[in-house]
Amino acid sequence: MTAVDIKLIRNGATTILNGGLVAVPTETVYGLAADATNDQAVARIFEAKSRPQFNPLIIHVTGAEMARRYVAMTPLSKKLAAKFWPGPLTLVLPRRQGSAVSLLVSAGLDTIAVRAPNHEAAQALIKTVDRALAAPSANQSGTISPTSADHVRQSLGDRIDLIVDGGPCPVGIESTIVKVAGDKVTMLRPGGIARETIEEFLARPVSNALQAKNPEAPGMLASHYAPRAMLRLNANAPQPGEAFLGFGEIAAKGADALNLSKSGNMLEATANLFAHLHALDRNAAAHGLKTIAVAPIPMEGLGEAINDRLNRAAAPRGGTL
Ligand code: TXA
Ligand code: MG
């Protein structure tokens, strides 16, 4: 979809206003969107994804103006939004009094996570509905995130009402989530905007959330983003019977090997991460390989987010942190 398909967007908007579920591309990953102010529609998201109820959802708005309907935009959050929106930065902010957002979205917390996606189709859909859209990644909970319409179809298929196909997602990894409280900014999830980029802009360090016992911080399930195959991280070469996900010079040959970025480019590696994991997982299943070995990824810039997702994908299945 080069230009936005107006008819498809109108169709999507009607579906959402009727309480339905629409998969829509964003710059990060495909989202499974529903009317964030409709309890039943939001409940359908959890059901379609088989998502644990305690895991709250992000709401999507066109920009800071619209965000104000639902959350308290503090001076610091306004500054961050002015710089990074639309784009892959999610702000966790106090729920505004009288906010129409379903309590199910925030799973009982008094804060709401909000972002403005930098994607024509997502923007057009939100604008047409003229309400915040709750949208987690459009995949079964705990599996690899979808960066193409095909991924969505394979994971959710007939559990949803409509898929807006907008081609591959340019960023390819979920948004960075920060909590803004007064003048404090805490990182809850590394993602599409590197920590260093935010720190440079604010001219101070951004601290990490302490890993709470309760799943307040995002992605608390240790095993998340999991392929069917096991992952072996920081591998310099595949062992017999392993598929290989390379990076830069550390690469392998053959049908069961892919490279995140031959030139070691972090943006390219991020955009390829989930698509390559999907592809290698399919190959591994077809060729009877039980493990995908993965080359070491440097911790610079977006490498923090890539390593976060790889560590979760490699974690023992079903465990919690
Ligand atoms: O890039 C993205 O952020 C994608 C696209 C579709 O926009 N969305 C996404 O949403 O990743 P989801 O639902 O998969 O991730 C939401 C994360 C969860 O891990 C959740 O714990 C955290 O945001 N979260 C949501 N509301 C929160 C809150 N009030 N406080 C702390 N964390 C929150
Ligand atoms: Mg997800």
mmCIF file of C-alpha atoms and ligand atoms in Angstrom:
data_model
loop_
_atom_site.group_PDB
_atom_site.id
_atom_site.type_symbol
_atom_site.label_atom_id
_atom_site.label_comp_id
_atom_site.label_asym_id
_atom_site.label_seq_id
_atom_site.Cartn_x
_atom_site.Cartn_y
_atom_site.Cartn_z
ATOM 1 C CA MET A 1 0.000 0.000 0.000
ATOM 2 C CA THR A 2 1.907 3.050 -1.196
ATOM 3 C CA ALA A 3 -0.893 5.563 -0.850
ATOM 4 C CA VAL A 4 -3.474 4.957 1.845
ATOM 5 C CA ASP A 5 -6.440 2.985 0.529
ATOM 6 C CA ILE A 6 -9.274 5.247 1.679
ATOM 7 C CA LYS A 7 -11.964 2.609 1.188
ATOM 8 C CA LEU A 8 -10.062 0.095 3.271
ATOM 9 C CA ILE A 9 -9.501 2.669 6.022
ATOM 10 C CA ARG A 10 -13.225 3.596 6.034
ATOM 11 C CA ASN A 11 -14.051 -0.090 6.240
ATOM 12 C CA GLY A 12 -11.611 -0.469 9.122
ATOM 13 C CA ALA A 13 -13.054 2.537 10.936
ATOM 14 C CA THR A 14 -16.601 1.185 10.655
ATOM 15 C CA THR A 15 -15.447 -2.213 11.893
ATOM 16 C CA ILE A 16 -13.764 -0.604 14.904
ATOM 17 C CA LEU A 17 -16.752 1.623 15.739
ATOM 18 C CA ASN A 18 -18.867 -1.551 15.694
ATOM 19 C CA GLY A 19 -16.585 -3.136 18.293
ATOM 20 C CA GLY A 20 -14.481 -5.182 15.852
ATOM 21 C CA LEU A 21 -10.760 -5.925 15.602
ATOM 22 C CA VAL A 22 -8.600 -4.543 12.777
ATOM 23 C CA ALA A 23 -4.932 -5.319 12.201
ATOM 24 C CA VAL A 24 -3.159 -2.166 11.055
ATOM 25 C CA PRO A 25 0.466 -1.495 10.143
ATOM 26 C CA THR A 26 2.475 0.970 12.229
ATOM 27 C CA GLU A 27 6.110 1.948 11.746
ATOM 28 C CA THR A 28 7.108 -0.545 14.484
ATOM 29 C CA VAL A 29 4.998 -3.717 14.113
ATOM 30 C CA TYR A 30 1.422 -4.524 13.041
ATOM 31 C CA GLY A 31 -1.062 -3.597 15.752
ATOM 32 C CA LEU A 32 -4.338 -5.332 16.594
ATOM 33 C CA ALA A 33 -6.574 -2.296 16.948
ATOM 34 C CA ALA A 34 -9.871 -1.833 18.746
ATOM 35 C CA ASP A 35 -11.830 1.132 20.114
ATOM 36 C CA ALA A 36 -9.962 1.903 23.359
ATOM 37 C CA THR A 37 -13.160 3.305 24.894
ATOM 38 C CA ASN A 38 -15.206 0.128 24.298
ATOM 39 C CA ASP A 39 -14.763 -2.458 27.106
ATOM 40 C CA GLN A 40 -16.062 -5.348 25.052
ATOM 41 C CA ALA A 41 -13.912 -4.536 22.046
ATOM 42 C CA VAL A 42 -10.845 -4.328 24.304
ATOM 43 C CA ALA A 43 -11.778 -7.656 25.892
ATOM 44 C CA ARG A 44 -11.863 -9.150 22.392
ATOM 45 C CA ILE A 45 -8.207 -8.138 21.916
ATOM 46 C CA PHE A 46 -7.164 -10.127 24.989
ATOM 47 C CA GLU A 47 -9.249 -13.075 23.796
ATOM 48 C CA ALA A 48 -7.909 -13.047 20.222
ATOM 49 C CA LYS A 49 -4.299 -12.876 21.450
ATOM 50 C CA SER A 50 -4.847 -15.268 24.388
ATOM 51 C CA ARG A 51 -3.131 -12.506 26.346
ATOM 52 C CA PRO A 52 -2.776 -12.579 30.143
ATOM 53 C CA GLN A 53 -5.271 -10.047 31.458
ATOM 54 C CA PHE A 54 -2.765 -8.255 33.697
ATOM 55 C CA ASN A 55 -0.711 -7.024 30.776
ATOM 56 C CA PRO A 56 -1.950 -3.487 29.934
ATOM 57 C CA LEU A 57 -2.222 -2.138 26.377
ATOM 58 C CA ILE A 58 -0.894 0.949 24.576
ATOM 59 C CA ILE A 59 -3.397 3.450 23.181
ATOM 60 C CA HIS A 60 -2.706 5.083 19.822
ATOM 61 C CA VAL A 61 -3.549 8.697 19.020
ATOM 62 C CA THR A 62 -2.779 11.072 16.136
ATOM 63 C CA GLY A 63 -0.629 13.323 18.347
ATOM 64 C CA ALA A 64 -0.296 15.295 21.592
ATOM 65 C CA GLU A 65 -3.525 17.199 20.992
ATOM 66 C CA MET A 66 -5.578 14.009 20.938
ATOM 67 C CA ALA A 67 -3.579 12.457 23.803
ATOM 68 C CA ARG A 68 -4.808 15.258 26.050
ATOM 69 C CA ARG A 69 -8.335 13.828 25.889
ATOM 70 C CA TYR A 70 -7.169 10.755 27.766
ATOM 71 C CA VAL A 71 -4.008 11.465 29.791
ATOM 72 C CA ALA A 72 -2.432 14.341 31.707
ATOM 73 C CA MET A 73 0.223 15.796 29.409
ATOM 74 C CA THR A 74 2.814 17.191 31.820
ATOM 75 C CA PRO A 75 5.436 19.734 30.617
ATOM 76 C CA LEU A 76 8.085 17.053 30.250
ATOM 77 C CA SER A 77 5.774 14.694 28.351
ATOM 78 C CA LYS A 78 4.798 17.554 26.019
ATOM 79 C CA LYS A 79 8.472 18.163 25.334
ATOM 80 C CA LEU A 80 9.088 14.474 24.580
ATOM 81 C CA ALA A 81 5.984 14.263 22.381
ATOM 82 C CA ALA A 82 6.960 17.406 20.459
ATOM 83 C CA LYS A 83 10.347 15.854 19.706
ATOM 84 C CA PHE A 84 9.519 12.182 19.097
ATOM 85 C CA TRP A 85 5.886 12.045 17.907
ATOM 86 C CA PRO A 86 4.761 10.695 15.608
ATOM 87 C CA GLY A 87 7.270 7.920 16.222
ATOM 88 C CA PRO A 88 8.209 4.798 18.223
ATOM 89 C CA LEU A 89 8.140 6.357 21.709
ATOM 90 C CA THR A 90 5.382 5.360 24.162
ATOM 91 C CA LEU A 91 4.755 7.585 27.179
ATOM 92 C CA VAL A 92 3.215 6.157 30.355
ATOM 93 C CA LEU A 93 1.251 9.052 31.864
ATOM 94 C CA PRO A 94 -1.366 9.646 34.561
ATOM 95 C CA ARG A 95 -4.910 8.816 33.430
ATOM 96 C CA ARG A 96 -6.927 11.981 33.060
ATOM 97 C CA GLN A 97 -9.987 12.385 35.231
ATOM 98 C CA GLY A 98 -13.029 11.361 33.228
ATOM 99 C CA SER A 99 -10.831 9.689 30.601
ATOM 100 C CA ALA A 100 -13.038 7.571 28.327
ATOM 101 C CA VAL A 101 -10.369 4.857 27.974
ATOM 102 C CA SER A 102 -11.582 1.444 29.137
ATOM 103 C CA LEU A 103 -10.181 0.403 32.525
ATOM 104 C CA LEU A 104 -9.340 -2.912 30.915
ATOM 105 C CA VAL A 105 -6.750 -1.128 28.749
ATOM 106 C CA SER A 106 -4.678 -0.077 31.745
ATOM 107 C CA ALA A 107 -5.389 -3.312 33.630
ATOM 108 C CA GLY A 108 -6.213 -1.510 36.847
ATOM 109 C CA LEU A 109 -3.260 0.933 36.851
ATOM 110 C CA ASP A 110 -3.862 4.679 37.246
ATOM 111 C CA THR A 111 -1.597 5.370 34.273
ATOM 112 C CA ILE A 112 -2.117 4.874 30.537
ATOM 113 C CA ALA A 113 0.537 4.128 27.906
ATOM 114 C CA VAL A 114 0.076 6.313 24.815
ATOM 115 C CA ARG A 115 1.841 6.874 21.518
ATOM 116 C CA ALA A 116 1.339 8.469 18.087
ATOM 117 C CA PRO A 117 2.421 6.045 15.349
ATOM 118 C CA ASN A 118 4.431 7.367 12.421
ATOM 119 C CA HIS A 119 2.549 5.483 9.702
ATOM 120 C CA GLU A 120 0.075 6.791 7.158
ATOM 121 C CA ALA A 121 -2.373 3.907 7.481
ATOM 122 C CA ALA A 122 -2.435 3.939 11.288
ATOM 123 C CA GLN A 123 -2.773 7.724 11.346
ATOM 124 C CA ALA A 124 -5.624 7.626 8.816
ATOM 125 C CA LEU A 125 -7.462 4.950 10.783
ATOM 126 C CA ILE A 126 -7.187 6.811 14.118
ATOM 127 C CA LYS A 127 -8.240 10.061 12.476
ATOM 128 C CA THR A 128 -11.282 8.474 10.824
ATOM 129 C CA VAL A 129 -12.411 6.730 14.021
ATOM 130 C CA ASP A 130 -11.587 9.914 15.973
ATOM 131 C CA ARG A 131 -10.985 7.875 19.126
ATOM 132 C CA ALA A 132 -7.926 6.333 20.719
ATOM 133 C CA LEU A 133 -7.191 2.826 19.464
ATOM 134 C CA ALA A 134 -5.897 0.189 21.850
ATOM 135 C CA ALA A 135 -3.390 -1.864 19.871
ATOM 136 C CA PRO A 136 -0.943 -4.488 21.056
ATOM 137 C CA SER A 137 1.122 -6.341 18.486
ATOM 138 C CA ALA A 138 -1.126 -8.384 16.163
ATOM 139 C CA ASN A 139 0.083 -11.858 17.133
ATOM 140 C CA GLN A 140 -0.728 -14.627 19.615
ATOM 141 C CA SER A 141 0.636 -13.647 23.007
ATOM 142 C CA GLY A 142 4.209 -14.829 23.525
ATOM 143 C CA THR A 143 5.037 -15.444 19.871
ATOM 144 C CA ILE A 144 7.275 -13.470 17.477
ATOM 145 C CA SER A 145 5.857 -10.011 16.683
ATOM 146 C CA PRO A 146 4.381 -9.424 13.194
ATOM 147 C CA THR A 147 6.116 -7.082 10.748
ATOM 148 C CA SER A 148 4.049 -8.072 7.697
ATOM 149 C CA ALA A 149 0.385 -8.749 6.910
ATOM 150 C CA ASP A 150 1.330 -12.383 6.283
ATOM 151 C CA HIS A 151 2.697 -12.749 9.815
ATOM 152 C CA VAL A 152 -0.638 -11.443 11.127
ATOM 153 C CA ARG A 153 -2.621 -13.854 8.958
ATOM 154 C CA GLN A 154 -0.528 -16.830 10.110
ATOM 155 C CA SER A 155 -0.819 -15.933 13.793
ATOM 156 C CA LEU A 156 -4.384 -14.616 14.120
ATOM 157 C CA GLY A 157 -6.081 -15.497 10.822
ATOM 158 C CA ASP A 158 -9.836 -15.738 11.324
ATOM 159 C CA ARG A 159 -9.753 -14.458 14.911
ATOM 160 C CA ILE A 160 -9.865 -10.886 13.609
ATOM 161 C CA ASP A 161 -12.230 -8.961 11.340
ATOM 162 C CA LEU A 162 -9.912 -7.169 8.924
ATOM 163 C CA ILE A 163 -6.240 -6.802 8.030
ATOM 164 C CA VAL A 164 -4.999 -3.562 6.494
ATOM 165 C CA ASP A 165 -1.991 -4.641 4.428
ATOM 166 C CA GLY A 166 0.601 -1.866 4.356
ATOM 167 C CA GLY A 167 3.667 -3.926 3.468
ATOM 168 C CA PRO A 168 6.572 -4.485 5.870
ATOM 169 C CA CYS A 169 6.962 -2.259 8.946
ATOM 170 C CA PRO A 170 9.920 0.104 8.467
ATOM 171 C CA VAL A 171 11.220 0.114 12.075
ATOM 172 C CA GLY A 172 10.474 -3.538 12.813
ATOM 173 C CA ILE A 173 10.623 -3.547 16.630
ATOM 174 C CA GLU A 174 8.114 -2.255 19.199
ATOM 175 C CA SER A 175 8.230 1.267 20.579
ATOM 176 C CA THR A 176 10.467 2.331 23.441
ATOM 177 C CA ILE A 177 8.315 2.765 26.568
ATOM 178 C CA VAL A 178 9.150 5.410 29.167
ATOM 179 C CA LYS A 179 7.254 6.396 32.260
ATOM 180 C CA VAL A 180 7.094 10.140 32.856
ATOM 181 C CA ALA A 181 6.344 11.223 36.439
ATOM 182 C CA GLY A 182 7.059 14.866 37.238
ATOM 183 C CA ASP A 183 10.558 15.463 35.922
ATOM 184 C CA LYS A 184 11.501 11.782 36.177
ATOM 185 C CA VAL A 185 11.809 9.607 33.059
ATOM 186 C CA THR A 186 12.156 5.848 33.545
ATOM 187 C CA MET A 187 12.666 3.315 30.795
ATOM 188 C CA LEU A 188 10.192 0.403 30.956
ATOM 189 C CA ARG A 189 10.988 -1.253 27.627
ATOM 190 C CA PRO A 190 13.811 -0.654 25.151
ATOM 191 C CA GLY A 191 12.539 -0.276 21.586
ATOM 192 C CA GLY A 192 12.575 1.637 18.318
ATOM 193 C CA ILE A 193 14.149 4.801 19.745
ATOM 194 C CA ALA A 194 17.539 4.207 21.340
ATOM 195 C CA ARG A 195 18.069 5.175 24.982
ATOM 196 C CA GLU A 196 21.020 7.351 23.911
ATOM 197 C CA THR A 197 18.778 9.382 21.587
ATOM 198 C CA ILE A 198 16.418 10.238 24.460
ATOM 199 C CA GLU A 199 19.294 10.915 26.849
ATOM 200 C CA GLU A 200 20.952 13.244 24.362
ATOM 201 C CA PHE A 201 17.726 15.176 23.888
ATOM 202 C CA LEU A 202 17.077 15.495 27.643
ATOM 203 C CA ALA A 203 20.778 15.996 28.386
ATOM 204 C CA ARG A 204 20.617 13.484 31.260
ATOM 205 C CA PRO A 205 20.588 9.749 31.839
ATOM 206 C CA VAL A 206 17.342 7.749 31.636
ATOM 207 C CA SER A 207 17.146 5.165 34.401
ATOM 208 C CA ASN A 208 15.838 1.637 34.112
ATOM 209 C CA ALA A 209 12.704 0.535 35.944
ATOM 210 C CA LEU A 210 13.516 -1.802 38.803
ATOM 211 C CA GLN A 211 12.209 -5.219 37.859
ATOM 212 C CA ALA A 212 9.087 -5.247 40.003
ATOM 213 C CA LYS A 213 7.559 -8.450 41.318
ATOM 214 C CA ASN A 214 4.210 -7.389 39.968
ATOM 215 C CA PRO A 215 3.950 -7.100 36.216
ATOM 216 C CA GLU A 216 3.646 -3.315 36.178
ATOM 217 C CA ALA A 217 6.623 -2.908 33.890
ATOM 218 C CA PRO A 218 6.081 -4.164 30.341
ATOM 219 C CA GLY A 219 6.886 -7.566 28.973
ATOM 220 C CA MET A 220 7.369 -9.086 32.421
ATOM 221 C CA LEU A 221 6.901 -12.531 31.009
ATOM 222 C CA ALA A 222 10.474 -13.755 30.651
ATOM 223 C CA SER A 223 9.536 -15.943 27.728
ATOM 224 C CA HIS A 224 8.129 -13.648 25.103
ATOM 225 C CA TYR A 225 8.604 -13.259 21.367
ATOM 226 C CA ALA A 226 9.284 -16.995 21.287
ATOM 227 C CA PRO A 227 9.780 -18.981 18.084
ATOM 228 C CA ARG A 228 9.026 -22.727 18.129
ATOM 229 C CA ALA A 229 12.730 -23.527 17.839
ATOM 230 C CA MET A 230 15.067 -22.920 20.792
ATOM 231 C CA LEU A 231 17.502 -20.011 20.545
ATOM 232 C CA ARG A 232 21.236 -20.198 21.334
ATOM 233 C CA LEU A 233 22.612 -16.678 21.728
ATOM 234 C CA ASN A 234 26.101 -15.207 21.211
ATOM 235 C CA ALA A 235 27.044 -17.996 18.815
ATOM 236 C CA ASN A 236 29.974 -17.512 16.474
ATOM 237 C CA ALA A 237 28.884 -20.277 14.091
ATOM 238 C CA PRO A 238 26.108 -22.851 13.783
ATOM 239 C CA GLN A 239 26.655 -26.336 15.160
ATOM 240 C CA PRO A 240 25.401 -29.291 13.112
ATOM 241 C CA GLY A 241 21.608 -29.271 13.177
ATOM 242 C CA GLU A 242 21.251 -25.545 13.880
ATOM 243 C CA ALA A 243 19.847 -22.705 11.805
ATOM 244 C CA PHE A 244 21.847 -19.480 12.027
ATOM 245 C CA LEU A 245 20.970 -15.826 12.393
ATOM 246 C CA GLY A 246 24.073 -13.829 11.578
ATOM 247 C CA PHE A 247 25.106 -10.229 12.105
ATOM 248 C CA GLY A 248 27.811 -8.426 10.151
ATOM 249 C CA GLU A 249 30.839 -10.624 9.521
ATOM 250 C CA ILE A 250 29.556 -13.399 11.776
ATOM 251 C CA ALA A 251 27.514 -15.259 9.211
ATOM 252 C CA ALA A 252 26.800 -18.713 7.855
ATOM 253 C CA LYS A 253 25.916 -20.062 4.428
ATOM 254 C CA GLY A 254 23.021 -22.171 3.253
ATOM 255 C CA ALA A 255 19.234 -22.309 3.209
ATOM 256 C CA ASP A 256 18.948 -22.190 7.001
ATOM 257 C CA ALA A 257 21.076 -19.086 7.528
ATOM 258 C CA LEU A 258 20.134 -15.396 7.343
ATOM 259 C CA ASN A 259 21.972 -12.210 8.245
ATOM 260 C CA LEU A 260 20.339 -9.329 10.181
ATOM 261 C CA SER A 261 22.667 -6.868 8.462
ATOM 262 C CA LYS A 262 25.733 -7.805 6.429
ATOM 263 C CA SER A 263 27.194 -4.328 6.948
ATOM 264 C CA GLY A 264 26.434 -4.392 10.696
ATOM 265 C CA ASN A 265 23.864 -1.593 10.384
ATOM 266 C CA MET A 266 21.643 -1.445 13.492
ATOM 267 C CA LEU A 267 18.610 0.105 11.766
ATOM 268 C CA GLU A 268 18.645 -2.608 9.125
ATOM 269 C CA ALA A 269 19.143 -5.318 11.762
ATOM 270 C CA THR A 270 16.192 -4.027 13.779
ATOM 271 C CA ALA A 271 13.919 -3.924 10.741
ATOM 272 C CA ASN A 272 14.894 -7.516 9.853
ATOM 273 C CA LEU A 273 14.786 -9.051 13.362
ATOM 274 C CA PHE A 274 11.247 -10.446 13.594
ATOM 275 C CA ALA A 275 10.910 -11.231 9.866
ATOM 276 C CA HIS A 276 14.159 -13.242 9.925
ATOM 277 C CA LEU A 277 13.133 -15.062 13.121
ATOM 278 C CA HIS A 278 9.787 -15.945 11.495
ATOM 279 C CA ALA A 279 11.541 -17.218 8.359
ATOM 280 C CA LEU A 280 14.219 -19.238 10.194
ATOM 281 C CA ASP A 281 11.605 -20.733 12.513
ATOM 282 C CA ARG A 282 9.620 -21.953 9.504
ATOM 283 C CA ASN A 283 12.764 -23.362 7.885
ATOM 284 C CA ALA A 284 13.857 -25.024 11.120
ATOM 285 C CA ALA A 285 10.486 -26.758 11.433
ATOM 286 C CA ALA A 286 10.574 -27.861 7.789
ATOM 287 C CA HIS A 287 14.142 -29.201 8.025
ATOM 288 C CA GLY A 288 13.913 -30.794 11.466
ATOM 289 C CA LEU A 289 16.293 -28.323 13.157
ATOM 290 C CA LYS A 290 15.627 -27.754 16.861
ATOM 291 C CA THR A 291 17.745 -24.658 17.462
ATOM 292 C CA ILE A 292 18.425 -21.280 15.903
ATOM 293 C CA ALA A 293 21.907 -20.037 16.836
ATOM 294 C CA VAL A 294 22.264 -16.247 16.874
ATOM 295 C CA ALA A 295 25.415 -14.159 16.398
ATOM 296 C CA PRO A 296 26.343 -11.650 19.134
ATOM 297 C CA ILE A 297 24.694 -8.229 18.688
ATOM 298 C CA PRO A 298 26.515 -5.194 20.112
ATOM 299 C CA MET A 299 24.677 -3.336 22.915
ATOM 300 C CA GLU A 300 24.951 0.052 21.209
ATOM 301 C CA GLY A 301 21.911 2.119 20.204
ATOM 302 C CA LEU A 302 19.070 -0.106 18.984
ATOM 303 C CA GLY A 303 21.174 -3.125 19.993
ATOM 304 C CA GLU A 304 19.682 -2.796 23.480
ATOM 305 C CA ALA A 305 16.184 -3.446 22.122
ATOM 306 C CA ILE A 306 17.357 -6.260 19.826
ATOM 307 C CA ASN A 307 19.151 -8.016 22.706
ATOM 308 C CA ASP A 308 16.107 -7.549 24.962
ATOM 309 C CA ARG A 309 13.867 -9.351 22.440
ATOM 310 C CA LEU A 310 16.462 -12.074 21.779
ATOM 311 C CA ASN A 311 16.913 -12.747 25.511
ATOM 312 C CA ARG A 312 13.162 -13.117 25.952
ATOM 313 C CA ALA A 313 12.890 -15.334 22.879
ATOM 314 C CA ALA A 314 15.659 -17.542 24.350
ATOM 315 C CA ALA A 315 14.178 -17.731 27.881
ATOM 316 C CA PRO A 316 12.724 -20.994 29.198
ATOM 317 C CA ARG A 317 9.138 -21.118 27.943
ATOM 318 C CA GLY A 318 6.282 -20.026 30.190
ATOM 319 C CA GLY A 319 8.539 -18.674 32.947
ATOM 320 C CA THR A 320 8.215 -15.265 34.583
ATOM 321 C CA LEU A 321 10.982 -12.938 35.692
HETATM 322 O O1 TXA B 1 5.322 -0.480 18.913
HETATM 323 C C1 TXA B 1 4.454 -0.749 19.742
HETATM 324 O O2 TXA B 1 4.448 -0.247 20.881
HETATM 325 C C2 TXA B 1 3.358 -1.723 19.316
HETATM 326 C C3 TXA B 1 2.595 -1.118 18.142
HETATM 327 C C4 TXA B 1 1.409 -1.947 17.722
HETATM 328 O O3 TXA B 1 2.201 0.179 18.472
HETATM 329 N N1 TXA B 1 2.489 -2.006 20.395
HETATM 330 C C5 TXA B 1 2.871 -2.780 21.452
HETATM 331 O O4 TXA B 1 1.873 -2.943 22.369
HETATM 332 O O5 TXA B 1 3.963 -3.277 21.580
HETATM 333 P P1 TXA B 1 1.875 -4.113 23.416
HETATM 334 O O6 TXA B 1 0.475 -4.096 23.978
HETATM 335 O O7 TXA B 1 2.342 -5.390 22.830
HETATM 336 O O8 TXA B 1 2.842 -3.645 24.526
HETATM 337 C C6 TXA B 1 2.381 -2.851 25.547
HETATM 338 C C7 TXA B 1 3.369 -2.799 26.648
HETATM 339 C C8 TXA B 1 3.142 -3.964 27.564
HETATM 340 O O9 TXA B 1 4.325 -4.698 27.732
HETATM 341 C C9 TXA B 1 2.639 -3.330 28.837
HETATM 342 O O10 TXA B 1 3.138 -3.980 29.955
HETATM 343 C C10 TXA B 1 3.126 -1.893 28.739
HETATM 344 O O11 TXA B 1 3.142 -1.613 27.379
HETATM 345 N N2 TXA B 1 2.179 -0.971 29.358
HETATM 346 C C11 TXA B 1 0.972 -0.603 28.916
HETATM 347 N N3 TXA B 1 0.364 0.236 29.759
HETATM 348 C C12 TXA B 1 1.216 0.426 30.786
HETATM 349 C C13 TXA B 1 1.171 1.187 31.989
HETATM 350 N N4 TXA B 1 0.098 1.918 32.310
HETATM 351 N N5 TXA B 1 2.230 1.134 32.804
HETATM 352 C C14 TXA B 1 3.318 0.395 32.483
HETATM 353 N N6 TXA B 1 3.416 -0.355 31.363
HETATM 354 C C15 TXA B 1 2.379 -0.345 30.525
HETATM 355 MG MG MG B 2 3.634 -7.877 21.746
#
